[in-house]
């Protein structure tokens, strides 16, 4: 493997500018790495070689002419396969979209192309981003690069595994209840969910529109900050996108954090925490103390309801969003149905996997007349109270910390037959989506089996710069982030 692939995007950018390697060579090296590993990892649903190499060529032309390069130009990136890239398949890892070719680019994809970032392929995910282990893909499971018998986390498991194994240097994922932060923590990398509305969702296949947000994966906080800068911004095509200027998020990474207040979420520090994760959290608290921060215990009393709230709201929204996959407009259509009703029902019965069907049924139930007030409306009211908990907390502290997950990556198959156990994996991440606040997972150590542990850092809405600053200072105090999976 080309050693440069192990480096961060910042270092790779330098190597490109210094002409130690060309962008085409770097992209080809990434494809070679993918060829070597894909049988074991399953991180990609498809590769987009032509697009990637064309982009890399443009980077090399600019370098030859001595022109200024856009941020992250030439750095190989994996795109979660629920985001549209013109001319490539966008499957959402579902049979129903198995042969769907994107007719347009997502706004974030266009931004990547404008910045000359080679998109090497479409990363595997849980079907329609529903899951926490990437075992719900209709095509193949993703394996964790640190231990191939373990899950990479989900739903953006392919994105995380590709970056952790150096198949790609960067990746994009989507996070509805933790799907960026959880796989980042299981794979020992940085994953970040921005403030709701910071990044356009146009061209992302919608799961739960009031919760979905696209965000970066990288092997360093600095790279994640830079990638967020590239994809952020107002988009008239997404009415929920915020019309606010984009910051240069990496500018404040090195700011001193002495005197900052770090809140430790009480409810996430006790129950169900594995010993190794509990120890890593103690160490994280010590690190922040050494960096001069004040540690404050914070209680979020409504947090315990967040999984219940989420599984009503997210399923309700998905039952509506997925109504469009009916055999008429997109993707798969059942052959030989006798009438239109049979065509709809058979198409959906054959096209969707079991978890997606479970969610559609739960959501339809929660929205049906007679149950709407008892479930959907109540969940909306509770969501407001969870948000209020955070608002109160952020009056007292700058950021909140917790484990990203109470445990490290589990064995493939361990939770696959128990949906409730799987849902509980997201206990620490889901509430940030309900409140629309930014959060990230940064490497914070290893368990006794050598599997990565993630520290979650949460900040108030639109305080991404502070979030990256606090995470960067933690990251740089250790060398966990420099350790790579031995694959
Ligand atoms: N694991 C959660 C779910 O299954 C979150 C998924 C996500 O963030 N896309 O819904």
Coordinates of C-alpha atoms and ligand atoms in Angstrom, one line a residue:
X1 CA 0.0 0.0 0.0
X2 CA 1.2 3.5 -0.8
X3 CA 2.2 5.0 2.6
X4 CA 0.7 8.3 1.8
X5 CA -2.8 6.8 2.0
X6 CA -2.2 6.5 5.8
X7 CA -1.7 10.2 6.1
X8 CA -4.4 12.8 6.9
X9 CA -6.0 14.9 4.2
X10 CA -3.9 17.9 5.4
X11 CA -0.7 16.0 4.9
X12 CA -1.9 14.6 1.5
X13 CA -2.7 18.1 0.4
X14 CA 0.8 19.2 1.2
X15 CA 2.3 16.2 -0.7
X16 CA 0.2 17.2 -3.8
X17 CA 1.3 20.8 -3.7
X18 CA 4.9 19.8 -3.2
X19 CA 4.5 17.4 -6.2
X20 CA 5.6 14.4 -4.2
X21 CA 2.7 12.6 -5.8
X22 CA 0.1 13.6 -8.4
X23 CA -3.6 13.6 -7.7
X24 CA -4.1 10.8 -10.3
X25 CA -1.5 8.7 -8.6
X26 CA -3.0 9.2 -5.2
X27 CA -6.5 8.3 -6.5
X28 CA -5.1 5.2 -8.3
X29 CA -3.4 4.2 -5.0
X30 CA -6.8 4.5 -3.3
X31 CA -8.3 2.2 -5.9
X32 CA -5.5 -0.3 -5.5
X33 CA -6.1 -0.3 -1.7
X34 CA -9.9 -0.8 -2.4
X35 CA -9.1 -3.7 -4.7
X36 CA -6.9 -5.3 -2.1
X37 CA -9.4 -5.0 0.8
X38 CA -13.0 -5.0 -0.6
X39 CA -13.5 -8.8 -0.4
X40 CA -12.9 -8.6 3.3
X41 CA -14.5 -5.3 4.1
X42 CA -17.6 -4.8 1.9
X43 CA -17.4 -1.0 2.4
X44 CA -18.5 -0.1 -1.1
X45 CA -21.6 -0.8 -3.1
X46 CA -20.0 0.6 -6.3
X47 CA -16.9 2.4 -7.4
X48 CA -16.9 5.6 -9.5
X49 CA -13.5 5.3 -11.1
X50 CA -14.1 7.5 -14.1
X51 CA -15.5 10.4 -12.1
X52 CA -12.7 10.2 -9.6
X53 CA -9.9 10.1 -12.1
X54 CA -11.4 12.9 -14.2
X55 CA -11.5 15.0 -11.1
X56 CA -7.9 14.1 -10.1
X57 CA -6.7 15.0 -13.6
X58 CA -8.2 18.5 -13.2
X59 CA -6.3 18.8 -9.9
X60 CA -3.1 17.9 -11.7
X61 CA -3.7 20.4 -14.4
X62 CA -4.1 23.2 -11.9
X63 CA -1.0 22.1 -10.1
X64 CA 0.9 22.1 -13.4
X65 CA -0.3 25.6 -14.1
X66 CA 0.7 26.7 -10.6
X67 CA -2.9 27.6 -9.7
X68 CA -4.3 27.8 -6.3
X69 CA -6.2 24.6 -5.2
X70 CA -9.6 24.6 -3.6
X71 CA -9.8 23.1 0.0
X72 CA -9.2 19.3 0.0
X73 CA -8.7 19.1 -3.8
X74 CA -7.4 15.8 -4.9
X75 CA -8.2 14.0 -1.6
X76 CA -10.0 10.6 -2.2
X77 CA -13.5 10.6 -0.7
X78 CA -16.2 7.9 -0.2
X79 CA -19.8 9.0 -0.6
X80 CA -22.6 7.2 1.4
X81 CA -24.8 5.5 -1.1
X82 CA -27.9 7.5 -0.2
X83 CA -26.5 10.6 -1.8
X84 CA -26.9 11.3 -5.5
X85 CA -24.0 11.5 -7.9
X86 CA -25.0 12.0 -11.5
X87 CA -24.6 8.9 -13.6
X88 CA -23.8 6.6 -10.7
X89 CA -26.2 4.2 -8.9
X90 CA -27.7 5.5 -5.7
X91 CA -29.2 2.4 -4.1
X92 CA -29.5 3.3 -0.4
X93 CA -28.5 -0.4 0.0
X94 CA -32.0 -1.4 -0.9
X95 CA -33.3 -3.8 -3.6
X96 CA -36.0 -1.3 -4.4
X97 CA -33.3 1.1 -5.8
X98 CA -30.8 -1.6 -6.9
X99 CA -30.6 -0.2 -10.4
X100 CA -31.5 3.4 -9.8
X101 CA -29.1 5.8 -11.6
X102 CA -29.0 9.3 -10.2
X103 CA -30.3 11.9 -12.7
X104 CA -28.9 14.8 -10.8
X105 CA -26.2 15.7 -8.2
X106 CA -27.0 16.3 -4.5
X107 CA -26.0 19.8 -3.5
X108 CA -23.1 18.4 -1.4
X109 CA -21.9 16.2 -4.3
X110 CA -21.8 19.3 -6.5
X111 CA -19.8 21.1 -3.8
X112 CA -17.3 18.2 -3.7
X113 CA -17.0 18.2 -7.5
X114 CA -16.5 22.0 -7.5
X115 CA -13.7 21.6 -4.9
X116 CA -12.1 18.9 -7.1
X117 CA -12.5 16.2 -4.5
X118 CA -12.3 12.8 -6.2
X119 CA -15.3 10.7 -5.3
X120 CA -14.0 7.1 -5.4
X121 CA -17.2 5.2 -4.8
X122 CA -20.6 4.8 -3.1
X123 CA -20.3 3.5 0.4
X124 CA -22.4 0.7 1.8
X125 CA -25.0 1.5 4.5
X126 CA -27.9 0.0 6.4
X127 CA -30.9 -0.1 4.0
X128 CA -32.3 3.5 3.8
X129 CA -29.9 4.4 6.7
X130 CA -32.0 2.3 9.2
X131 CA -29.7 0.5 11.6
X132 CA -26.7 0.7 13.9
X133 CA -24.5 -2.1 12.6
X134 CA -24.6 -2.0 8.8
X135 CA -26.1 -5.6 8.8
X136 CA -29.3 -4.3 7.2
X137 CA -27.8 -3.7 3.8
X138 CA -29.7 -5.7 1.1
X139 CA -26.4 -6.5 -0.6
X140 CA -23.7 -7.3 1.9
X141 CA -22.5 -6.6 5.4
X142 CA -19.7 -4.3 6.2
X143 CA -16.9 -5.6 8.4
X144 CA -15.0 -3.6 11.0
X145 CA -11.4 -3.0 9.8
X146 CA -10.1 -3.5 13.4
X147 CA -11.6 -6.9 13.7
X148 CA -13.4 -8.5 10.7
X149 CA -15.8 -10.4 12.9
X150 CA -17.2 -7.3 14.4
X151 CA -19.7 -4.7 13.0
X152 CA -18.4 -1.3 11.9
X153 CA -21.5 0.4 13.3
X154 CA -24.2 1.9 11.3
X155 CA -25.9 3.2 9.4
X156 CA -22.9 4.8 7.7
X157 CA -20.7 1.7 8.2
X158 CA -19.2 1.7 4.7
X159 CA -18.1 5.3 5.0
X160 CA -16.5 4.7 8.4
X161 CA -14.8 1.4 7.4
X162 CA -13.4 2.9 4.2
X163 CA -11.7 5.8 6.1
X164 CA -10.5 3.6 9.0
X165 CA -8.9 1.2 6.5
X166 CA -7.4 4.0 4.3
X167 CA -9.4 3.0 1.3
X168 CA -10.5 6.6 1.3
X169 CA -9.1 9.6 3.3
X170 CA -12.5 11.2 3.8
X171 CA -16.1 10.2 3.6
X172 CA -19.6 11.6 4.0
X173 CA -22.3 10.0 6.0
X174 CA -25.8 11.0 7.1
X175 CA -26.9 11.1 10.8
X176 CA -30.5 10.8 11.8
X177 CA -30.0 9.3 15.2
X178 CA -26.2 8.7 15.4
X179 CA -25.3 7.1 12.0
X180 CA -22.1 9.2 11.7
X181 CA -21.0 9.3 15.3
X182 CA -21.6 5.6 16.1
X183 CA -19.6 4.1 13.2
X184 CA -16.9 6.7 13.7
X185 CA -16.5 5.5 17.3
X186 CA -16.6 1.8 16.4
X187 CA -14.0 2.3 13.7
X188 CA -11.7 4.6 15.6
X189 CA -12.0 7.8 13.5
X190 CA -13.7 11.2 13.7
X191 CA -17.3 11.6 12.6
X192 CA -19.3 14.7 12.9
X193 CA -23.0 15.6 12.7
X194 CA -23.5 19.3 12.1
X195 CA -26.3 21.6 13.4
X196 CA -29.6 20.7 11.7
X197 CA -29.9 22.9 8.6
X198 CA -26.1 23.6 8.3
X199 CA -25.7 21.2 5.3
X200 CA -28.1 20.9 2.5
X201 CA -30.1 17.7 2.3
X202 CA -31.1 18.2 -1.3
X203 CA -30.2 15.0 -3.1
X204 CA -29.9 12.9 0.1
X205 CA -32.5 10.1 0.1
X206 CA -34.7 11.2 3.0
X207 CA -35.2 8.9 6.0
X208 CA -36.6 11.2 8.7
X209 CA -36.4 14.8 7.3
X210 CA -36.6 16.7 10.6
X211 CA -33.6 14.7 11.9
X212 CA -31.4 13.9 8.9
X213 CA -28.1 15.7 8.5
X214 CA -25.1 15.1 6.3
X215 CA -21.6 15.2 7.9
X216 CA -17.9 14.4 7.5
X217 CA -15.8 11.4 8.5
X218 CA -12.0 11.8 8.7
X219 CA -9.0 10.5 10.5
X220 CA -8.4 13.8 12.2
X221 CA -10.5 16.6 13.7
X222 CA -8.8 19.1 11.4
X223 CA -9.8 17.2 8.3
X224 CA -13.4 16.9 9.5
X225 CA -13.5 20.6 10.1
X226 CA -12.2 21.3 6.6
X227 CA -14.7 18.9 5.0
X228 CA -17.6 20.5 6.8
X229 CA -16.5 23.8 5.5
X230 CA -16.7 22.4 1.9
X231 CA -20.2 21.0 2.2
X232 CA -21.9 23.6 4.4
X233 CA -24.0 26.5 3.3
X234 CA -27.4 27.8 2.3
X235 CA -29.2 26.0 -0.5
X236 CA -32.4 27.4 -1.9
X237 CA -33.3 23.8 -2.9
X238 CA -33.6 22.7 0.7
X239 CA -36.0 24.9 2.6
X240 CA -34.6 23.7 6.0
X241 CA -31.1 24.8 5.1
X242 CA -29.9 27.8 7.1
X243 CA -29.1 31.1 5.4
X244 CA -26.0 31.9 7.4
X245 CA -22.4 32.4 6.4
X246 CA -20.0 29.4 6.5
X247 CA -17.1 29.6 8.9
X248 CA -13.5 28.5 8.4
X249 CA -14.0 25.9 11.1
X250 CA -10.3 24.9 11.3
X251 CA -9.3 28.5 12.1
X252 CA -10.0 28.1 15.8
X253 CA -8.7 24.5 16.4
X254 CA -5.6 25.7 18.3
X255 CA -7.4 28.2 20.5
X256 CA -6.6 27.7 24.2
X257 CA -9.5 26.1 26.0
X258 CA -8.4 27.0 29.5
X259 CA -11.4 28.0 31.6
X260 CA -14.0 26.4 29.3
X261 CA -16.7 24.4 31.1
X262 CA -17.2 20.8 30.1
X263 CA -20.5 19.2 31.2
X264 CA -20.5 15.4 31.8
X265 CA -23.9 14.0 31.0
X266 CA -24.8 12.2 34.2
X267 CA -27.4 9.9 32.6
X268 CA -24.9 8.5 30.2
X269 CA -22.2 7.7 32.7
X270 CA -23.8 4.9 34.6
X271 CA -26.1 2.3 33.3
X272 CA -24.9 -0.2 30.7
X273 CA -21.4 1.3 30.4
X274 CA -18.8 -1.3 29.8
X275 CA -15.8 -1.1 32.1
X276 CA -13.4 -0.1 29.4
X277 CA -15.7 2.7 28.2
X278 CA -16.2 3.9 31.8
X279 CA -12.4 4.0 32.2
X280 CA -11.9 5.9 28.9
X281 CA -14.5 8.4 30.1
X282 CA -12.6 8.9 33.4
X283 CA -9.5 9.5 31.4
X284 CA -11.3 11.9 29.1
X285 CA -12.4 14.0 32.1
X286 CA -8.8 14.0 33.4
X287 CA -7.6 15.2 30.0
X288 CA -10.0 18.1 30.0
X289 CA -9.0 19.0 33.5
X290 CA -5.3 19.0 32.5
X291 CA -6.2 21.3 29.6
X292 CA -7.5 23.7 32.2
X293 CA -11.3 23.1 31.8
X294 CA -13.8 23.1 34.6
X295 CA -15.8 19.8 34.8
X296 CA -19.5 20.1 35.7
X297 CA -21.9 17.2 36.1
X298 CA -25.0 17.9 34.0
X299 CA -28.3 16.1 34.3
X300 CA -30.6 15.8 31.2
X301 CA -33.7 14.4 32.9
X302 CA -35.6 13.8 29.7
X303 CA -32.8 12.0 27.9
X304 CA -34.2 8.6 28.9
X305 CA -37.2 9.2 26.7
X306 CA -35.2 10.0 23.6
X307 CA -35.1 6.5 22.1
X308 CA -38.9 6.2 22.5
X309 CA -39.5 9.7 21.0
X310 CA -37.1 9.0 18.1
X311 CA -38.7 5.7 17.2
X312 CA -42.1 7.4 16.9
X313 CA -41.0 10.5 15.0
X314 CA -38.4 8.8 12.8
X315 CA -40.7 6.0 11.8
X316 CA -43.6 8.4 11.2
X317 CA -41.5 10.5 8.9
X318 CA -40.0 7.5 7.1
X319 CA -43.4 6.0 6.5
X320 CA -44.3 9.2 4.6
X321 CA -40.9 9.6 2.9
X322 CA -40.8 6.0 1.6
X323 CA -44.3 6.2 0.1
X324 CA -42.6 7.4 -3.1
X325 CA -41.0 4.0 -3.7
X326 CA -44.0 2.4 -5.3
X327 CA -42.8 0.8 -8.5
X328 CA -44.2 3.7 -10.5
X329 CA -41.6 6.5 -10.1
X330 CA -38.4 4.9 -8.9
X331 CA -36.5 1.7 -9.1
X332 CA -37.8 -1.8 -8.9
X333 CA -41.2 -2.8 -10.1
X334 CA -42.6 -6.3 -9.5
X335 CA -43.0 -8.3 -12.8
X336 CA -46.5 -9.6 -13.8
X337 CA -48.8 -8.0 -11.3
X338 CA -52.5 -8.4 -12.2
X339 CA -53.6 -4.9 -11.3
X340 CA -52.3 -1.6 -9.9
X341 CA -52.9 -2.4 -6.3
X342 CA -51.1 -5.7 -6.5
X343 CA -48.3 -3.9 -8.3
X344 CA -47.8 -1.4 -5.4
X345 CA -48.1 -4.0 -2.7
X346 CA -45.9 -6.7 -4.3
X347 CA -43.3 -4.1 -5.4
X348 CA -42.9 -2.9 -1.8
X349 CA -43.1 -6.3 -0.3
X350 CA -40.4 -7.6 -2.6
X351 CA -38.3 -4.4 -2.7
X352 CA -38.0 -3.4 1.0
X353 CA -36.1 -5.4 3.6
X354 CA -37.5 -6.5 7.1
X355 CA -36.2 -3.5 9.1
X356 CA -37.5 -1.0 6.6
X357 CA -40.9 -2.7 6.6
X358 CA -41.0 -2.7 10.4
X359 CA -40.3 1.0 10.5
X360 CA -43.0 1.8 7.8
X361 CA -45.5 -0.2 9.8
X362 CA -44.6 1.4 13.1
X363 CA -44.7 4.9 11.6
X364 CA -48.0 4.3 9.8
X365 CA -49.5 3.1 13.1
X366 CA -48.2 6.2 15.0
X367 CA -49.8 8.5 12.4
X368 CA -53.1 6.8 12.0
X369 CA -56.3 8.4 13.2
X370 CA -57.0 7.6 16.8
X371 CA -53.3 7.1 17.6
X372 CA -51.9 10.3 16.3
X373 CA -52.5 12.3 19.5
X374 CA -51.4 9.5 21.8
X375 CA -48.1 8.8 19.9
X376 CA -47.0 11.3 17.3
X377 CA -48.3 14.5 19.0
X378 CA -47.0 13.3 22.4
X379 CA -43.6 12.5 20.9
X380 CA -43.4 16.0 19.4
X381 CA -44.1 17.5 22.7
X382 CA -41.5 15.4 24.4
X383 CA -39.0 16.4 21.7
X384 CA -39.5 20.0 22.7
X385 CA -38.7 19.0 26.3
X386 CA -35.5 17.2 25.4
X387 CA -34.4 20.3 23.4
X388 CA -35.2 22.4 26.5
X389 CA -32.9 20.2 28.6
X390 CA -30.1 21.0 26.3
X391 CA -30.9 24.7 26.3
X392 CA -30.7 24.7 30.1
X393 CA -27.5 22.7 30.1
X394 CA -25.7 25.0 27.7
X395 CA -26.5 28.0 30.0
X396 CA -24.1 26.3 32.4
X397 CA -21.4 24.7 30.1
X398 CA -19.7 25.3 26.8
X399 CA -19.9 21.6 25.6
X400 CA -21.3 18.3 26.9
X401 CA -19.4 15.1 26.8
X402 CA -20.4 11.4 27.0
X403 CA -19.3 8.1 25.5
X404 CA -20.5 7.9 21.9
X405 CA -21.8 4.5 22.7
X406 CA -21.9 2.5 26.1
X407 CA -20.0 -0.3 24.4
X408 CA -17.5 -0.9 21.7
X409 CA -18.2 -2.7 18.4
X410 CA -20.1 -5.9 18.9
X411 CA -19.8 -9.2 17.0
X412 CA -21.5 -9.5 13.6
X413 CA -24.9 -11.1 14.3
X414 CA -24.9 -10.4 18.0
X415 CA -27.9 -8.1 17.9
X416 CA -29.3 -8.8 14.5
X417 CA -32.3 -10.7 15.7
X418 CA -33.2 -8.3 18.5
X419 CA -34.3 -4.9 17.1
X420 CA -34.8 -3.4 20.6
X421 CA -31.2 -4.2 21.6
X422 CA -30.1 -2.7 18.3
X423 CA -32.1 0.5 18.9
X424 CA -30.6 0.9 22.4
X425 CA -27.1 1.2 20.8
X426 CA -28.0 4.8 20.0
X427 CA -28.8 5.9 23.5
X428 CA -26.1 8.5 23.6
X429 CA -26.4 9.9 20.1
X430 CA -30.1 10.2 19.4
X431 CA -31.0 13.2 21.6
X432 CA -28.6 15.5 19.6
X433 CA -30.7 14.9 16.5
X434 CA -33.9 15.6 18.4
X435 CA -32.4 18.9 19.6
X436 CA -30.8 19.7 16.2
X437 CA -27.4 20.4 17.9
X438 CA -24.0 19.5 16.5
X439 CA -22.0 16.6 17.9
X440 CA -18.9 14.6 17.1
X441 CA -17.1 11.4 18.0
X442 CA -13.4 11.5 18.5
X443 CA -11.1 8.5 19.3
X444 CA -10.6 8.2 23.1
X445 CA -8.8 4.9 23.6
X446 CA -9.2 1.1 23.1
X447 CA -10.9 -1.7 25.0
X448 CA -9.2 -4.8 26.3
X449 CA -9.6 -6.4 22.9
X450 CA -8.1 -3.5 21.1
X451 CA -11.4 -2.1 19.7
X452 CA -11.7 1.7 19.5
X453 CA -13.7 3.8 22.0
X454 CA -15.3 7.1 21.0
X455 CA -15.8 10.2 23.0
X456 CA -18.9 12.2 22.0
X457 CA -18.7 16.0 22.3
X458 CA -21.9 18.1 21.9
X459 CA -22.2 21.9 21.4
X460 CA -25.1 24.4 21.2
X461 CA -26.6 25.0 17.7
X462 CA -24.3 26.6 15.2
X463 CA -21.3 26.4 17.5
X464 CA -19.4 24.0 15.3
X465 CA -16.2 26.0 15.7
X466 CA -16.2 25.6 19.4
X467 CA -17.0 21.9 19.0
X468 CA -14.1 21.3 16.7
X469 CA -11.8 23.4 19.0
X470 CA -12.7 21.3 22.1
X471 CA -12.4 18.0 20.2
X472 CA -9.1 19.0 18.6
X473 CA -7.5 19.8 22.0
X474 CA -8.6 16.4 23.3
X475 CA -7.4 14.6 20.2
X476 CA -4.0 16.2 20.3
X477 CA -3.5 15.3 24.0
X478 CA -3.3 11.6 22.9
X479 CA -2.1 9.6 20.0
X480 CA -5.3 7.4 19.8
X481 CA -6.2 9.1 16.5
X482 CA -2.8 8.2 15.0
X483 CA -3.3 4.5 15.5
X484 CA -4.7 2.8 12.5
X485 CA -6.4 -0.6 12.0
X486 CA -3.9 -3.2 11.1
X487 CA -5.5 -4.5 7.9
Ligands
LIG1 N1 -29.6 3.6 14.3 C1 -30.6 4.6 14.2 C2 -31.7 4.0 13.4 O1 -31.7 2.9 13.1 C3 -30.0 5.9 13.5 C4 -29.8 5.7 12.1 C5 -29.3 7.0 11.4 O2 -28.8 7.9 12.1 N2 -29.5 7.0 10.1 O3 -32.7 4.7 13.0

